[in-house]
Coordinates of C-alpha atoms and ligand atoms in Angstrom, one line a residue:
X490 CA -7.9 -9.1 -22.3
X491 CA -7.3 -5.5 -21.2
X492 CA -4.3 -3.1 -22.6
X493 CA -2.3 0.0 -22.1
X494 CA -1.1 2.3 -25.5
X495 CA 1.1 4.6 -24.2
X496 CA 1.5 7.8 -27.1
X497 CA 4.7 9.1 -27.8
X498 CA 6.4 10.9 -25.1
X499 CA 8.9 14.1 -26.0
X500 CA 10.4 14.9 -22.4
X501 CA 9.7 13.7 -19.4
X502 CA 10.6 15.5 -16.4
X503 CA 9.6 16.3 -12.0
X504 CA 9.7 14.7 -8.9
X505 CA 8.7 11.0 -7.6
X506 CA 7.8 10.3 -4.3
X507 CA 8.4 6.1 -4.3
X508 CA 6.0 3.6 -3.0
X509 CA 7.4 1.5 -0.2
X510 CA 10.4 -0.9 -1.0
X511 CA 8.3 -4.6 -1.0
X512 CA 11.8 -5.6 0.2
X513 CA 11.5 -4.3 3.0
X514 CA 8.0 -4.3 4.0
X515 CA 7.6 -7.6 4.1
X516 CA 10.2 -8.2 6.2
X517 CA 9.7 -5.6 8.1
X518 CA 5.9 -7.0 8.1
X519 CA 7.2 -10.4 9.5
X520 CA 9.9 -9.1 11.8
X521 CA 7.7 -7.2 13.6
X522 CA 5.5 -10.0 13.9
X523 CA 8.2 -12.1 15.6
X524 CA 9.2 -8.9 18.0
X525 CA 8.4 -8.3 21.2
X526 CA 6.4 -4.9 21.0
X527 CA 5.3 -2.8 18.6
X528 CA 5.6 -1.3 16.2
X529 CA 4.8 1.9 13.9
X530 CA 5.6 1.0 9.9
X531 CA 5.4 4.1 7.8
X532 CA 5.5 4.2 3.9
X533 CA 4.8 1.0 3.7
X534 CA 4.1 0.0 0.4
X535 CA 1.3 -1.2 -0.7
X536 CA 0.6 -4.2 -3.3
X537 CA 0.0 -7.6 -3.9
X538 CA 3.2 -8.9 -2.2
X539 CA 2.7 -7.3 0.7
X540 CA -1.5 -7.5 0.2
X541 CA -0.5 -11.6 0.7
X542 CA 1.9 -11.1 3.9
X543 CA -0.7 -9.1 6.1
X544 CA -3.3 -11.8 5.0
X545 CA -1.0 -14.4 6.1
X546 CA 0.0 -12.5 9.5
X547 CA -3.4 -12.3 10.2
X548 CA -3.9 -16.2 9.2
X549 CA -0.7 -16.4 12.1
X550 CA -2.8 -14.7 15.1
X551 CA -1.5 -11.3 15.4
X552 CA -3.2 -8.2 15.5
X553 CA -2.6 -5.2 12.9
X554 CA -3.9 -1.1 12.0
X555 CA -3.6 -0.4 8.7
X556 CA -4.3 3.6 7.4
X557 CA -7.1 4.3 5.1
X558 CA -4.3 5.0 2.8
X559 CA -2.7 0.9 4.3
X560 CA 0.3 2.4 3.7
X561 CA 1.2 3.3 8.1
X562 CA 0.5 0.0 10.4
X563 CA 0.6 -0.7 13.6
X564 CA 1.5 -4.7 14.7
X565 CA 1.9 -5.8 17.6
X566 CA 4.4 -8.6 17.8
X567 CA 4.3 -11.7 18.9
X568 CA 7.4 -11.6 21.1
X569 CA 8.5 -15.7 20.1
X570 CA 7.4 -17.9 17.6
X571 CA 3.4 -18.1 16.5
X572 CA 1.6 -20.4 17.6
X573 CA -1.5 -21.5 15.9
X574 CA -3.6 -24.8 17.1
X575 CA -5.7 -25.0 13.9
X576 CA -4.4 -26.3 10.5
X577 CA -3.6 -23.3 8.1
X578 CA -3.2 -23.0 4.8
X579 CA -1.9 -19.7 3.0
X580 CA -1.9 -18.0 -0.5
X581 CA 1.1 -16.6 -1.6
X582 CA 0.4 -15.5 -5.1
X583 CA 3.9 -14.8 -7.3
X584 CA 5.0 -12.7 -3.8
X585 CA 9.1 -15.1 -3.0
X586 CA 9.5 -12.0 0.0
X587 CA 6.2 -14.1 1.9
X588 CA 6.9 -17.6 0.8
X589 CA 10.4 -17.8 1.7
X590 CA 10.4 -16.4 4.6
X591 CA 7.6 -17.7 6.1
X592 CA 8.2 -21.2 5.0
X593 CA 11.7 -20.9 7.7
X594 CA 9.7 -19.1 10.3
X595 CA 7.0 -21.4 10.0
X596 CA 9.0 -24.2 10.0
X597 CA 9.9 -24.1 13.7
X598 CA 6.9 -22.3 14.8
X599 CA 3.4 -24.5 16.9
X600 CA 1.9 -24.7 13.4
X601 CA 0.7 -27.3 10.5
X602 CA 0.6 -25.3 7.9
X603 CA 0.1 -25.8 4.0
X604 CA 1.6 -22.8 1.6
X605 CA -0.2 -22.1 -1.5
X606 CA 0.9 -19.6 -4.6
X607 CA -0.2 -18.3 -8.1
X608 CA 1.3 -21.3 -10.4
X609 CA 3.5 -19.5 -11.9
X610 CA 4.8 -19.9 -7.6
X611 CA 5.0 -23.5 -8.6
X612 CA 7.7 -23.4 -10.8
X613 CA 9.7 -21.5 -9.0
X614 CA 12.1 -23.3 -6.7
X615 CA 12.6 -23.8 -3.1
X616 CA 14.3 -27.2 -2.8
X617 CA 17.3 -24.8 -1.8
X618 CA 15.5 -24.0 1.2
X619 CA 13.9 -26.8 1.7
X620 CA 17.3 -28.9 1.7
X621 CA 18.6 -26.4 3.7
X622 CA 16.1 -26.6 6.2
X623 CA 15.4 -30.4 7.1
X624 CA 19.3 -30.5 8.7
X625 CA 17.8 -28.4 10.9
X626 CA 14.9 -31.8 11.4
X627 CA 12.6 -29.5 10.0
X628 CA 8.9 -31.6 8.6
X629 CA 8.6 -30.4 4.9
X630 CA 6.7 -32.2 2.1
X631 CA 6.4 -30.6 -0.9
X632 CA 2.6 -31.0 -1.7
X633 CA 3.4 -31.4 -5.7
X634 CA 6.5 -31.4 -7.6
X635 CA 9.7 -31.7 -5.3
X636 CA 11.9 -28.4 -4.8
X637 CA 8.6 -26.5 -5.2
X638 CA 5.9 -25.2 -3.8
X639 CA 3.0 -26.1 -2.5
X640 CA 4.4 -26.9 0.6
X641 CA 3.0 -28.8 4.1
X642 CA 5.1 -27.9 7.5
X643 CA 3.9 -29.3 10.8
X644 CA 6.9 -27.1 12.3
X645 CA 8.6 -27.3 15.9
X646 CA 11.0 -26.9 17.7
X647 CA 14.1 -26.5 16.9
X648 CA 17.4 -27.4 17.3
X649 CA 19.2 -25.0 15.3
X650 CA 23.2 -25.9 14.2
X651 CA 25.4 -26.3 11.4
X652 CA 23.3 -26.1 8.0
X653 CA 24.6 -26.0 4.4
X654 CA 22.8 -24.1 2.1
X655 CA 23.0 -23.4 -1.5
X656 CA 23.5 -20.0 -2.8
X657 CA 24.1 -20.3 -6.0
X658 CA 19.6 -20.0 -7.7
X659 CA 18.5 -16.9 -4.4
X660 CA 19.4 -15.6 -1.9
X661 CA 15.8 -14.8 -0.5
X662 CA 16.5 -18.6 0.3
X663 CA 19.3 -17.0 3.1
X664 CA 16.6 -14.5 4.2
X665 CA 14.9 -16.6 5.3
X666 CA 17.6 -19.0 7.4
X667 CA 19.0 -16.1 9.0
X668 CA 15.2 -14.6 9.6
X669 CA 14.7 -18.2 11.2
X670 CA 17.2 -19.1 13.1
X671 CA 18.3 -16.3 16.2
X672 CA 14.7 -18.4 17.2
X673 CA 15.9 -21.9 17.8
X674 CA 17.5 -23.8 20.0
X675 CA 20.7 -23.5 20.4
X676 CA 23.8 -22.1 17.5
X677 CA 23.7 -22.1 14.1
X678 CA 26.7 -22.1 11.9
X679 CA 24.8 -21.1 7.9
X680 CA 27.2 -22.2 5.4
X681 CA 27.1 -21.3 1.2
X682 CA 27.5 -23.9 -1.6
X683 CA 27.9 -22.4 -4.9
X684 CA 28.4 -18.9 -5.4
X685 CA 25.9 -16.8 -3.2
X686 CA 24.0 -14.4 -5.8
X687 CA 22.2 -11.5 -5.4
X688 CA 24.0 -9.9 -2.3
X689 CA 23.2 -7.0 -1.3
X690 CA 19.2 -8.4 -0.6
X691 CA 21.1 -10.0 2.2
X692 CA 22.3 -6.6 3.7
X693 CA 19.0 -5.8 3.9
X694 CA 18.1 -8.7 6.0
X695 CA 21.6 -8.4 8.1
X696 CA 20.4 -4.7 8.6
X697 CA 17.0 -5.2 9.1
X698 CA 17.5 -8.0 11.5
X699 CA 20.6 -5.6 13.4
X700 CA 17.9 -2.8 13.8
X701 CA 15.3 -6.1 15.2
X702 CA 17.8 -6.6 18.1
X703 CA 20.4 -9.5 16.0
X704 CA 23.3 -9.2 15.5
X705 CA 24.8 -11.8 13.1
X706 CA 28.1 -12.8 12.9
X707 CA 28.7 -12.2 8.7
X708 CA 31.9 -13.9 7.5
X709 CA 32.6 -12.7 3.6
X710 CA 29.1 -14.1 2.9
X711 CA 30.4 -17.8 2.8
X712 CA 29.9 -18.3 6.9
X713 CA 27.2 -16.7 9.0
X714 CA 26.4 -17.4 12.5
X715 CA 23.3 -16.5 15.0
X716 CA 22.9 -17.2 18.2
X717 CA 19.6 -18.9 19.0
X718 CA 17.3 -18.8 21.6
X719 CA 16.7 -14.9 21.4
X720 CA 14.2 -12.8 20.6
X721 CA 13.3 -9.6 18.2
X722 CA 12.6 -6.7 19.9
X723 CA 10.5 -4.3 18.4
X724 CA 12.4 -0.7 17.3
X725 CA 9.1 1.3 17.7
X726 CA 8.4 3.1 14.7
X727 CA 9.4 2.6 11.1
X728 CA 9.5 4.0 7.4
X729 CA 10.0 2.2 4.9
X730 CA 12.2 3.2 2.1
X731 CA 10.7 4.4 -0.7
X732 CA 11.4 1.4 -3.5
X733 CA 15.0 1.1 -5.2
X734 CA 13.9 -0.6 -7.9
X735 CA 10.8 0.9 -8.9
X736 CA 13.0 4.2 -8.9
X737 CA 14.2 2.5 -11.6
X738 CA 11.7 3.0 -14.4
X739 CA 12.1 7.1 -13.5
X740 CA 15.7 7.7 -13.5
X741 CA 16.1 5.6 -17.2
X742 CA 13.2 8.1 -18.5
X743 CA 14.9 10.8 -16.9
X744 CA 18.5 9.4 -19.0
X745 CA 16.2 8.8 -22.4
X746 CA 14.3 11.5 -23.0
X747 CA 15.0 14.8 -19.4
X748 CA 14.7 17.1 -18.0
X749 CA 15.6 16.5 -15.2
X750 CA 13.9 13.2 -13.0
X751 CA 14.0 13.4 -8.8
X752 CA 12.8 10.5 -7.2
X753 CA 12.2 10.6 -3.8
X754 CA 11.9 8.6 0.1
X755 CA 16.0 7.2 -1.0
X756 CA 18.9 7.9 -1.7
X757 CA 22.8 7.6 -1.0
X758 CA 22.4 5.6 2.4
X759 CA 19.9 3.3 1.5
X760 CA 20.5 0.5 1.5
X761 CA 18.9 -1.5 -0.8
X762 CA 21.3 -2.1 -3.3
X763 CA 19.6 -2.2 -6.4
X764 CA 20.0 2.0 -6.1
X765 CA 23.4 1.8 -8.0
X766 CA 21.2 1.2 -11.4
X767 CA 21.7 4.6 -11.3
X768 CA 25.3 3.2 -11.5
X769 CA 24.6 1.5 -14.5
X770 CA 22.8 4.5 -16.1
X771 CA 26.2 7.5 -15.0
X772 CA 28.1 4.9 -17.4
X773 CA 26.4 4.6 -19.3
X774 CA 26.0 8.8 -19.3
X775 CA 23.7 10.1 -17.8
X776 CA 23.9 13.1 -15.0
X777 CA 23.2 11.7 -11.5
X778 CA 23.3 13.6 -8.1
X779 CA 22.9 11.5 -4.7
X780 CA 21.7 13.3 -1.7
X781 CA 20.8 12.1 1.1
X782 CA 17.3 11.6 0.8
X783 CA 16.7 11.4 -3.6
X784 CA 18.6 10.7 -6.8
X785 CA 18.0 12.3 -9.9
X786 CA 18.5 11.9 -13.9
X787 CA 19.1 13.7 -16.1
X788 CA 18.9 13.9 -19.4
X789 CA 22.9 13.5 -21.1
X790 CA 23.7 10.9 -24.4
X791 CA 23.2 7.0 -24.2
X792 CA 26.1 4.5 -24.9
X793 CA 25.5 1.4 -24.5
X794 CA 27.6 -0.5 -22.3
X795 CA 28.2 -4.3 -20.8
X796 CA 28.4 -5.0 -17.4
X797 CA 27.6 -7.6 -14.8
X798 CA 24.5 -7.5 -12.8
X799 CA 24.5 -10.5 -10.4
X800 CA 23.9 -7.6 -7.1
X801 CA 20.9 -6.0 -8.9
X802 CA 18.9 -7.8 -11.0
X803 CA 15.4 -6.7 -10.6
X804 CA 16.7 -2.9 -11.3
X805 CA 18.5 -4.9 -14.5
X806 CA 15.4 -4.9 -16.5
X807 CA 15.4 -1.9 -17.1
X808 CA 18.8 -2.0 -18.6
X809 CA 18.0 -3.9 -21.2
X810 CA 14.7 -1.4 -22.5
X811 CA 17.0 1.4 -21.3
X812 CA 19.3 -0.8 -24.2
X813 CA 17.4 0.8 -27.2
X814 CA 18.2 4.5 -26.5
X815 CA 22.3 3.6 -26.5
X816 CA 24.6 4.0 -28.7
X817 CA 26.4 0.1 -29.5
X818 CA 25.7 -2.9 -27.9
X819 CA 24.6 -3.3 -24.3
X820 CA 24.9 -6.3 -21.9
X821 CA 23.3 -7.8 -19.3
X822 CA 26.1 -10.4 -17.3
X823 CA 25.1 -12.8 -15.0
X824 CA 21.6 -12.9 -15.2
X825 CA 21.3 -16.5 -14.8
X826 CA 17.9 -16.1 -11.8
X827 CA 15.1 -14.0 -14.3
X828 CA 14.8 -17.2 -15.4
X829 CA 13.1 -18.6 -12.3
X830 CA 11.0 -15.3 -11.2
X831 CA 7.6 -14.1 -12.1
X832 CA 8.4 -15.6 -15.6
X833 CA 11.7 -16.4 -17.9
X834 CA 13.0 -13.0 -18.3
X835 CA 15.5 -13.6 -20.1
X836 CA 13.0 -15.2 -23.2
X837 CA 10.9 -12.4 -22.4
X838 CA 12.6 -9.2 -22.5
X839 CA 14.1 -11.1 -25.8
X840 CA 11.3 -11.7 -27.1
X841 CA 9.7 -9.2 -26.1
X842 CA 12.2 -6.1 -27.1
X843 CA 12.9 -8.3 -30.8
X844 CA 9.3 -7.0 -31.3
X845 CA 10.2 -3.8 -31.5
X846 CA 13.2 -3.6 -33.7
X847 CA 16.3 -5.1 -31.6
X848 CA 19.0 -7.4 -32.3
X849 CA 18.9 -9.7 -29.1
X850 CA 21.2 -12.3 -28.6
X851 CA 19.8 -14.5 -25.3
X852 CA 22.6 -16.3 -23.6
X853 CA 22.2 -18.9 -21.0
X854 CA 22.7 -16.4 -18.5
X855 CA 22.6 -12.8 -20.6
X856 CA 21.8 -10.6 -23.0
X857 CA 23.1 -8.6 -26.0
X858 CA 20.8 -6.0 -27.3
X859 CA 21.6 -3.9 -30.1
X860 CA 19.5 -1.3 -30.0
X861 CA 17.9 -0.5 -34.2
X862 CA 17.8 2.5 -35.9
X863 CA 14.1 3.3 -35.5
X864 CA 11.9 1.7 -33.3
X865 CA 8.4 -0.1 -34.2
X866 CA 4.8 -0.2 -32.6
X867 CA 4.5 -3.4 -31.1
X868 CA 1.5 -5.2 -28.8
X869 CA 3.7 -6.1 -26.2
X870 CA 3.1 -9.6 -23.8
X871 CA 4.1 -9.2 -20.2
X872 CA 3.5 -13.0 -18.6
X873 CA 1.8 -11.8 -15.7
X874 CA 5.5 -9.9 -14.7
X875 CA 5.0 -6.5 -13.5
X876 CA 8.7 -5.6 -14.5
X877 CA 7.8 -6.4 -17.8
X878 CA 5.3 -3.8 -18.1
X879 CA 6.7 -1.7 -16.4
X880 CA 10.3 -1.2 -18.5
X881 CA 8.4 -1.0 -21.9
X882 CA 6.5 1.9 -21.0
X883 CA 10.3 2.9 -22.2
X884 CA 9.5 2.1 -25.8
X885 CA 7.0 5.2 -25.5
X886 CA 9.3 7.4 -25.0
X887 CA 10.6 7.4 -29.0
X888 CA 8.3 8.6 -31.6
X889 CA 7.1 5.2 -31.6
X890 CA 3.8 4.6 -29.4
X891 CA 3.8 1.4 -27.3
X892 CA 0.9 -1.0 -26.4
X893 CA 1.2 -3.1 -22.3
X894 CA -0.6 -5.5 -22.2
X895 CA -2.9 -6.7 -18.7
X896 CA -1.3 -3.1 -17.4
X897 CA -2.6 -3.8 -14.2
X898 CA -0.4 -6.4 -13.5
X899 CA 2.7 -3.6 -11.9
X900 CA 0.5 -4.5 -9.3
X901 CA 2.8 -6.9 -7.7
X902 CA 4.7 -4.2 -6.4
X903 CA 3.5 -0.9 -7.3
X904 CA -0.3 -0.7 -8.7
X905 CA 0.0 2.6 -9.4
X906 CA 2.9 2.8 -11.9
X907 CA 1.3 4.2 -14.9
X908 CA 0.0 7.4 -13.1
X909 CA 2.8 8.1 -11.6
X910 CA 4.9 7.4 -15.1
X911 CA 1.3 9.9 -17.1
X912 CA 2.3 12.8 -14.8
X913 CA 6.1 13.4 -15.3
X914 CA 5.5 12.5 -19.3
X915 CA 4.8 16.0 -20.6
Ligands
S3P1548 O1 14.6 -9.9 -0.7 C1 14.5 -9.8 -1.9 O2 13.8 -9.1 -0.9 C2 14.6 -10.5 -3.5 C3 15.7 -11.4 -3.5 C4 15.6 -11.3 -4.7 O3 15.2 -12.3 -5.6 P1 16.6 -13.0 -6.2 O4 17.5 -13.6 -4.4 O5 16.0 -14.8 -6.0 O6 17.7 -13.1 -6.7 C5 14.6 -10.2 -6.1 O7 15.5 -10.9 -7.2 C6 13.6 -10.4 -5.6 O8 12.5 -9.4 -5.6 C7 13.6 -9.6 -3.6
PEP1549 C1 11.6 -11.4 -8.7 C2 10.3 -10.5 -7.8 O1 9.7 -11.0 -7.0 P1 9.7 -12.2 -5.3 O2 9.8 -11.1 -4.6 O3 8.7 -12.9 -6.2 O4 11.2 -12.9 -6.0 C3 10.7 -8.7 -7.8 O5 10.3 -8.7 -7.7 O6 10.9 -9.0 -9.9

């Protein structure tokens, strides 16, 4: 197996222009494909998750042109639902932002599609989404375990109406039903059961739908009203914000061993909830500066904090390794759904943090991390989880090297991560 050893880094400083947001890239591609008109997308992310969405759209008959660096894309919209006479099989890797929205949209298209993915995708639940779509008479079968992909979808026009959806495991299920709702024949009322998790991702969905001409009435994240029989309208041009989750590693590195690091491509008005990772760093003691198109962080003494991270589950993982450099314990609360992401992230982070010397308490939905007096070298298993690999690069900001197993797993969202990280290291 390939490994990457990062030697101790004495100082971190510089500027990073962030690759495009994964969440926005995959949403924009799908909405542009369903829209009337042509969309010119810039700062599109080029990563595995986005490639899976692009290949699915190709198979669904969408044409687009990508620039050589694959970060600019001109896509001609379909002007409504997809229509493919031949049965299709779409491989979506482990991309939740492709699997979930495509399940909902394809249920309302004239298609007969099988959605497949990597083995881990078959362990990531999708039952709450399927249960919601079935209330609209969608025809979806589980080809393996009940409540998990792979799925066979025999799409057809759907009427809409009332649907109840469980929001307690993933917001991507609600994102998916919201995105398809305007394409249904009648109006829809989508009601949330349980406490909705990862709420800021719904804000991203609603903001993007609005830019594509569709307004949704959000009644306090409990009920959503969507008018049916509409068509998305291309906004023409679209600049994808930088990825706020990817920013977290550089900002944390500055807080630990800066210097100052400035990330550009996101700023105080960004639509992604993960920009508020910087608030957590500020609470730990880091100096944070917000601009219209940048966030910068400068080192300061860090102290451990106890905080609820339900709104920012991805960036929250970065707090777990930042905690190794803080004074006192850090508690990361309300992140139960870490267990159903790329790996069981609560167990994975606890296991790997212990390897570098931390004392860790793993609860059902939280981690408590007590940093060691001295970090120790370890070979970090990454569980095919890009974020585990990126988080543990921070261990090199000590007197100790760190070895990252399978560093190429960052390709899911950030293929050039280690190159960018090295550029800041002095
Ligand atoms: O909608 C999105 O773009 C995402 C929502 C979040 O998932 P959950 O809603 O499952 O927490 C997040 O973890 C994921 O990386 C991207
Ligand atoms: C949870 C993640 O991915 P996905 O979009 O596949 O859910 C992630 O990127 O951390």
